[in-house]
């Protein structure tokens, strides 16, 4: 049996097992199984050892371990380097390698909906494990990126990471700006919630977006896909803004991970999207 896992805490919200097991069946990988596991930080080393030994074939990493897992890995590759965020583990030549498929997943989700972020103003809420993946996409072509986080120090660390990418891209330096928690930029085209607030039903971010009322041009994007409509999105809808949840980003990041593990690029068809409705 080839075993795959998604690890996190909380983990009940994760629909990764449903999607990966669906694809495994569809592509006749009948000896494969994908499960979810709630873990503590102290469990990480043991899980990674199992990946190293080939007892676990692949792992997805979610909240709150995308950064915390890095010191336990043998190597980090691709987008995981500039984001310092890992959501996918594979074993390569007895080494456990950490990859980031969230960045590409997020980018694809914008591309397929025709959402243009070139020269736009972006507001990123949160500076946790997935925030750097979102930032990495926007630093390429966006005009200005505002970051806010309850703990300001983490927003500063995130800005530092973004500034490294900006430097490598040869763009001008003052693209990223930190905003105090509770404040917001005057002009903004896309607001992205990268915090974990909303994963638990009825949780709400204590932020006021009244200034953006009736502005259909502002997109509120919540990376959370379960529940489908967090209070962040419900409020935005009531205000008359555009909304989008994390469903498609979730499917794209899963597709890339599945391909890395199996060599098969699974189709994100209607039947897979419908699975998320259950
Ligand atoms: P970590 O913070 O360990 O990287 P995460 O789940 O990847 O874990 O990130 C959680 C994000 O949600 C962080 O931006 C966090 O803000 P802090 O850095 O201040 O902790 C944010 N978050 C979690 N609970 C929050 C709350 N009650 N209010 C505001 N932001 C919150």
Short mmCIF file of C-alpha atoms and ligand atoms in Angstrom, two decimals:
data_model
loop_
_atom_site.label_atom_id
_atom_site.label_comp_id
_atom_site.label_asym_id
_atom_site.label_seq_id
_atom_site.Cartn_x
_atom_site.Cartn_y
_atom_site.Cartn_z
CA UNK A 1 0.00 0.00 0.00
CA UNK A 2 1.29 3.46 -0.88
CA UNK A 3 0.36 5.84 1.89
CA UNK A 4 -0.12 9.62 1.59
CA UNK A 5 -1.05 12.09 4.33
CA UNK A 6 -2.16 15.64 4.97
CA UNK A 7 -0.99 16.88 8.34
CA UNK A 8 -2.16 19.94 10.26
CA UNK A 9 -3.95 21.15 13.36
CA UNK A 10 -6.90 21.59 13.04
CA UNK A 11 -7.34 19.11 10.19
CA UNK A 12 -11.05 18.22 10.09
CA UNK A 13 -11.70 20.97 7.50
CA UNK A 14 -9.24 19.45 4.99
CA UNK A 15 -10.79 18.03 1.84
CA UNK A 16 -7.43 16.86 0.48
CA UNK A 17 -8.14 13.15 1.21
CA UNK A 18 -11.40 13.32 -0.73
CA UNK A 19 -9.77 14.87 -3.79
CA UNK A 20 -6.60 12.78 -3.84
CA UNK A 21 -8.46 9.51 -3.19
CA UNK A 22 -10.86 10.41 -6.01
CA UNK A 23 -7.97 10.93 -8.42
CA UNK A 24 -6.18 7.79 -7.19
CA UNK A 25 -9.28 5.76 -8.01
CA UNK A 26 -9.84 7.53 -11.31
CA UNK A 27 -6.26 6.88 -12.46
CA UNK A 28 -6.33 3.28 -11.15
CA UNK A 29 -3.69 3.78 -8.47
CA UNK A 30 -5.61 1.25 -6.45
CA UNK A 31 -2.79 0.41 -4.08
CA UNK A 32 -2.66 4.05 -2.89
CA UNK A 33 -4.45 5.68 0.03
CA UNK A 34 -4.50 9.30 1.26
CA UNK A 35 -5.47 10.12 4.86
CA UNK A 36 -5.62 13.15 7.15
CA UNK A 37 -3.81 13.29 10.47
CA UNK A 38 -4.00 15.86 13.24
CA UNK A 39 -0.48 16.30 14.57
CA UNK A 40 1.47 18.27 17.13
CA UNK A 41 4.87 19.83 16.48
CA UNK A 42 6.56 16.96 18.35
CA UNK A 43 5.18 14.47 15.76
CA UNK A 44 6.80 16.16 12.75
CA UNK A 45 10.19 14.45 13.01
CA UNK A 46 8.66 11.00 13.18
CA UNK A 47 6.48 11.63 10.11
CA UNK A 48 9.43 12.93 8.13
CA UNK A 49 11.45 9.87 9.08
CA UNK A 50 8.69 7.70 7.64
CA UNK A 51 8.84 9.67 4.39
CA UNK A 52 12.61 9.20 4.33
CA UNK A 53 12.19 5.44 4.73
CA UNK A 54 9.49 5.33 2.05
CA UNK A 55 6.81 4.20 4.53
CA UNK A 56 4.86 7.33 3.58
CA UNK A 57 5.04 8.27 -0.12
CA UNK A 58 3.95 11.87 0.11
CA UNK A 59 2.68 14.45 2.58
CA UNK A 60 0.75 17.69 2.32
CA UNK A 61 1.33 20.18 5.10
CA UNK A 62 -1.27 22.66 6.22
CA UNK A 63 -2.00 25.15 9.03
CA UNK A 64 0.06 25.78 11.20
CA UNK A 65 3.10 23.80 10.04
CA UNK A 66 4.02 25.21 6.63
CA UNK A 67 6.95 27.12 8.12
CA UNK A 68 7.54 25.03 11.23
CA UNK A 69 8.28 21.92 9.18
CA UNK A 70 11.28 23.42 7.38
CA UNK A 71 14.01 22.75 9.99
CA UNK A 72 13.11 19.04 9.92
CA UNK A 73 13.59 18.67 6.14
CA UNK A 74 16.71 17.62 4.23
CA UNK A 75 16.16 20.13 1.44
CA UNK A 76 13.67 22.75 0.24
CA UNK A 77 13.14 23.39 -3.44
CA UNK A 78 11.45 25.70 -5.95
CA UNK A 79 9.01 28.26 -4.57
CA UNK A 80 9.52 26.87 -1.04
CA UNK A 81 12.84 28.71 -0.94
CA UNK A 82 11.67 32.26 -1.55
CA UNK A 83 8.45 31.77 0.42
CA UNK A 84 9.95 29.77 3.29
CA UNK A 85 6.70 27.84 3.18
CA UNK A 86 6.27 24.14 2.44
CA UNK A 87 3.00 22.35 1.67
CA UNK A 88 4.24 19.22 -0.13
CA UNK A 89 6.84 16.62 0.84
CA UNK A 90 8.44 13.98 -1.39
CA UNK A 91 11.32 11.59 -0.93
CA UNK A 92 14.11 11.92 -3.49
CA UNK A 93 17.23 9.74 -3.17
CA UNK A 94 16.56 9.10 0.54
CA UNK A 95 16.19 12.84 1.13
CA UNK A 96 12.95 14.43 2.26
CA UNK A 97 12.36 17.46 0.05
CA UNK A 98 9.87 20.24 0.74
CA UNK A 99 8.06 21.98 -2.10
CA UNK A 100 5.52 24.78 -2.30
CA UNK A 101 2.61 24.20 -4.68
CA UNK A 102 0.45 26.95 -3.09
CA UNK A 103 2.18 29.72 -5.04
CA UNK A 104 1.46 28.15 -8.43
CA UNK A 105 -2.00 27.11 -7.19
CA UNK A 106 -2.86 30.67 -6.17
CA UNK A 107 -1.52 32.08 -9.45
CA UNK A 108 -3.52 29.59 -11.53
CA UNK A 109 -6.70 30.41 -9.60
CA UNK A 110 -6.36 34.09 -10.57
CA UNK A 111 -5.37 33.32 -14.14
CA UNK A 112 -8.28 30.99 -14.86
CA UNK A 113 -10.82 33.57 -13.58
CA UNK A 114 -9.15 36.27 -15.67
CA UNK A 115 -8.30 38.32 -12.58
CA UNK A 116 -5.71 40.86 -13.55
CA UNK A 117 -3.35 41.94 -10.77
CA UNK A 118 -0.82 43.77 -12.95
CA UNK A 119 -0.35 47.28 -11.66
CA UNK A 120 -3.10 46.77 -9.03
CA UNK A 121 -3.18 47.59 -5.33
CA UNK A 122 -3.31 44.53 -3.10
CA UNK A 123 -4.13 44.18 0.60
CA UNK A 124 -2.92 40.97 2.29
CA UNK A 125 -4.46 40.13 5.67
CA UNK A 126 -2.24 37.85 7.75
CA UNK A 127 1.40 36.86 7.84
CA UNK A 128 1.16 33.15 8.59
CA UNK A 129 2.32 30.05 6.75
CA UNK A 130 0.51 30.63 3.45
CA UNK A 131 0.83 34.43 3.23
CA UNK A 132 4.28 34.36 1.60
CA UNK A 133 2.90 32.22 -1.28
CA UNK A 134 0.29 34.88 -2.03
CA UNK A 135 2.85 37.67 -1.70
CA UNK A 136 5.26 35.86 -4.06
CA UNK A 137 2.65 35.99 -6.84
CA UNK A 138 1.76 39.66 -6.38
CA UNK A 139 5.34 40.98 -6.10
CA UNK A 140 5.89 40.03 -9.73
CA UNK A 141 3.61 42.64 -11.31
CA UNK A 142 1.36 44.37 -8.78
CA UNK A 143 1.68 48.09 -8.13
CA UNK A 144 1.56 48.24 -4.36
CA UNK A 145 1.10 45.51 -1.76
CA UNK A 146 -0.12 46.35 1.73
CA UNK A 147 0.36 43.78 4.47
CA UNK A 148 -1.36 43.73 7.83
CA UNK A 149 -1.10 41.23 10.65
CA UNK A 150 -2.26 41.15 14.27
CA UNK A 151 1.36 40.49 15.29
CA UNK A 152 3.28 43.25 13.53
CA UNK A 153 6.68 41.56 13.85
CA UNK A 154 5.50 38.75 11.57
CA UNK A 155 4.30 41.28 8.98
CA UNK A 156 7.81 42.75 9.04
CA UNK A 157 9.36 39.31 8.46
CA UNK A 158 6.96 38.71 5.58
CA UNK A 159 7.88 42.06 4.03
CA UNK A 160 11.58 41.15 4.26
CA UNK A 161 10.90 37.94 2.35
CA UNK A 162 8.89 39.80 -0.29
CA UNK A 163 11.64 42.40 -0.62
CA UNK A 164 14.14 39.65 -1.49
CA UNK A 165 11.92 38.59 -4.42
CA UNK A 166 11.44 42.21 -5.47
CA UNK A 167 15.18 42.70 -5.47
CA UNK A 168 15.72 39.56 -7.56
CA UNK A 169 13.08 40.74 -10.00
CA UNK A 170 14.82 44.11 -10.28
CA UNK A 171 11.67 46.02 -9.32
CA UNK A 172 11.68 49.22 -7.31
CA UNK A 173 12.02 48.73 -3.57
CA UNK A 174 9.00 50.46 -2.00
CA UNK A 175 6.28 48.16 -3.35
CA UNK A 176 5.43 46.51 -0.03
CA UNK A 177 4.05 48.55 2.86
CA UNK A 178 3.02 47.42 6.34
CA UNK A 179 -0.34 48.66 7.63
CA UNK A 180 -1.28 48.57 11.33
CA UNK A 181 -3.82 45.89 12.22
CA UNK A 182 -7.27 47.51 12.03
CA UNK A 183 -6.22 50.11 9.44
CA UNK A 184 -6.53 49.79 5.66
CA UNK A 185 -5.23 51.38 2.48
CA UNK A 186 -7.41 54.06 0.82
CA UNK A 187 -7.24 52.48 -2.62
CA UNK A 188 -7.35 48.77 -3.06
CA UNK A 189 -8.31 46.34 -5.83
CA UNK A 190 -7.89 42.92 -4.19
CA UNK A 191 -8.13 42.03 -0.47
CA UNK A 192 -6.88 38.53 0.39
CA UNK A 193 -7.55 36.81 3.70
CA UNK A 194 -4.61 34.55 4.46
CA UNK A 195 -5.36 34.27 8.18
CA UNK A 196 -6.90 31.15 9.68
CA UNK A 197 -9.89 33.15 10.93
CA UNK A 198 -13.01 31.62 9.37
CA UNK A 199 -11.89 27.99 9.41
CA UNK A 200 -14.06 27.59 12.47
CA UNK A 201 -17.65 28.55 11.62
CA UNK A 202 -18.83 32.00 12.73
CA UNK A 203 -15.34 33.23 13.51
CA UNK A 204 -14.91 36.77 12.22
CA UNK A 205 -11.99 39.04 11.53
CA UNK A 206 -12.40 42.19 13.54
CA UNK A 207 -11.80 44.51 10.58
CA UNK A 208 -13.97 47.21 9.08
CA UNK A 209 -14.28 47.53 5.30
CA UNK A 210 -17.23 49.97 5.14
CA UNK A 211 -15.19 52.35 2.96
CA UNK A 212 -15.36 49.80 0.16
CA UNK A 213 -19.18 49.67 0.22
CA UNK A 214 -20.87 49.25 -3.17
CA UNK A 215 -17.53 49.02 -4.91
CA UNK A 216 -17.94 46.17 -7.37
CA UNK A 217 -14.36 46.54 -8.50
CA UNK A 218 -12.90 45.37 -5.21
CA UNK A 219 -12.38 41.61 -5.00
CA UNK A 220 -12.39 39.94 -1.59
CA UNK A 221 -10.56 36.63 -1.86
CA UNK A 222 -10.53 34.21 1.09
CA UNK A 223 -8.04 31.35 0.83
CA UNK A 224 -10.34 29.28 3.05
CA UNK A 225 -12.45 26.82 1.02
CA UNK A 226 -14.24 25.01 3.84
CA UNK A 227 -16.57 26.61 4.87
CA UNK A 228 -17.26 27.89 1.35
CA UNK A 229 -18.42 31.29 2.52
CA UNK A 230 -16.68 32.67 5.58
CA UNK A 231 -18.01 35.76 7.33
CA UNK A 232 -15.26 37.67 5.50
CA UNK A 233 -16.91 36.74 2.18
CA UNK A 234 -20.51 37.02 3.43
CA UNK A 235 -19.86 40.58 4.62
CA UNK A 236 -18.13 41.47 1.34
CA UNK A 237 -21.10 40.16 -0.63
CA UNK A 238 -23.50 42.23 1.47
CA UNK A 239 -21.32 45.30 0.90
CA UNK A 240 -21.55 44.77 -2.85
CA UNK A 241 -17.95 43.67 -3.47
CA UNK A 242 -16.80 40.76 -5.63
CA UNK A 243 -15.91 37.57 -3.77
CA UNK A 244 -13.93 34.39 -4.35
CA UNK A 245 -13.09 31.51 -2.03
CA UNK A 246 -10.04 29.22 -1.91
CA UNK A 247 -11.61 26.27 -3.76
CA UNK A 248 -9.74 26.63 -7.04
CA UNK A 249 -6.42 27.43 -5.39
CA UNK A 250 -6.94 24.30 -3.30
CA UNK A 251 -7.57 22.16 -6.38
CA UNK A 252 -4.62 23.58 -8.32
CA UNK A 253 -2.15 23.07 -5.46
CA UNK A 254 -3.47 19.51 -5.08
CA UNK A 255 -3.10 18.84 -8.80
CA UNK A 256 0.56 19.90 -8.78
CA UNK A 257 1.32 17.77 -5.69
CA UNK A 258 -0.44 14.74 -7.21
CA UNK A 259 1.64 15.06 -10.35
CA UNK A 260 4.86 15.29 -8.34
CA UNK A 261 4.04 12.08 -6.48
CA UNK A 262 2.54 9.97 -9.26
CA UNK A 263 3.70 11.47 -12.56
CA UNK A 264 0.05 11.87 -13.55
CA UNK A 265 -1.44 15.33 -14.04
CA UNK A 266 -5.06 14.88 -12.93
CA UNK A 267 -7.85 16.76 -14.63
CA UNK A 268 -9.68 19.41 -12.59
CA UNK A 269 -13.05 18.71 -14.16
CA UNK A 270 -16.59 19.52 -13.10
CA UNK A 271 -16.87 16.23 -11.22
CA UNK A 272 -13.92 17.17 -8.98
CA UNK A 273 -15.27 20.66 -8.38
CA UNK A 274 -18.67 19.15 -7.53
CA UNK A 275 -17.04 16.90 -4.92
CA UNK A 276 -16.32 20.02 -2.91
CA UNK A 277 -20.08 20.69 -2.66
CA UNK A 278 -20.64 17.61 -0.56
P1 LIG B 1 1.39 30.73 12.13
O1 LIG B 1 0.88 32.06 12.66
O2 LIG B 1 1.94 29.84 13.20
O3 LIG B 1 2.24 30.83 10.91
P2 LIG B 1 -0.83 30.11 10.53
O4 LIG B 1 -2.03 29.33 10.92
O5 LIG B 1 -0.12 29.77 9.30
O6 LIG B 1 0.11 29.95 11.74
O7 LIG B 1 -1.20 31.66 10.49
C1 LIG B 1 -2.28 32.13 11.15
C2 LIG B 1 -2.55 33.54 10.68
O8 LIG B 1 -3.84 33.93 11.18
C3 LIG B 1 -1.58 34.57 11.26
O9 LIG B 1 -1.48 35.66 10.39
C4 LIG B 1 -2.29 34.97 12.55
O10 LIG B 1 -1.93 36.20 13.10
P3 LIG B 1 -0.77 36.28 14.22
O11 LIG B 1 0.51 36.22 13.47
O12 LIG B 1 -0.98 37.58 14.89
O13 LIG B 1 -0.97 35.10 15.12
C5 LIG B 1 -3.72 35.03 12.07
N1 LIG B 1 -4.64 34.90 13.17
C6 LIG B 1 -4.94 33.79 13.87
N2 LIG B 1 -5.87 34.07 14.82
C7 LIG B 1 -6.16 35.39 14.70
C8 LIG B 1 -7.05 36.29 15.37
N3 LIG B 1 -7.84 35.87 16.37
N4 LIG B 1 -7.08 37.57 14.97
C9 LIG B 1 -6.29 38.01 13.98
N5 LIG B 1 -5.44 37.21 13.28
C10 LIG B 1 -5.38 35.93 13.65
#
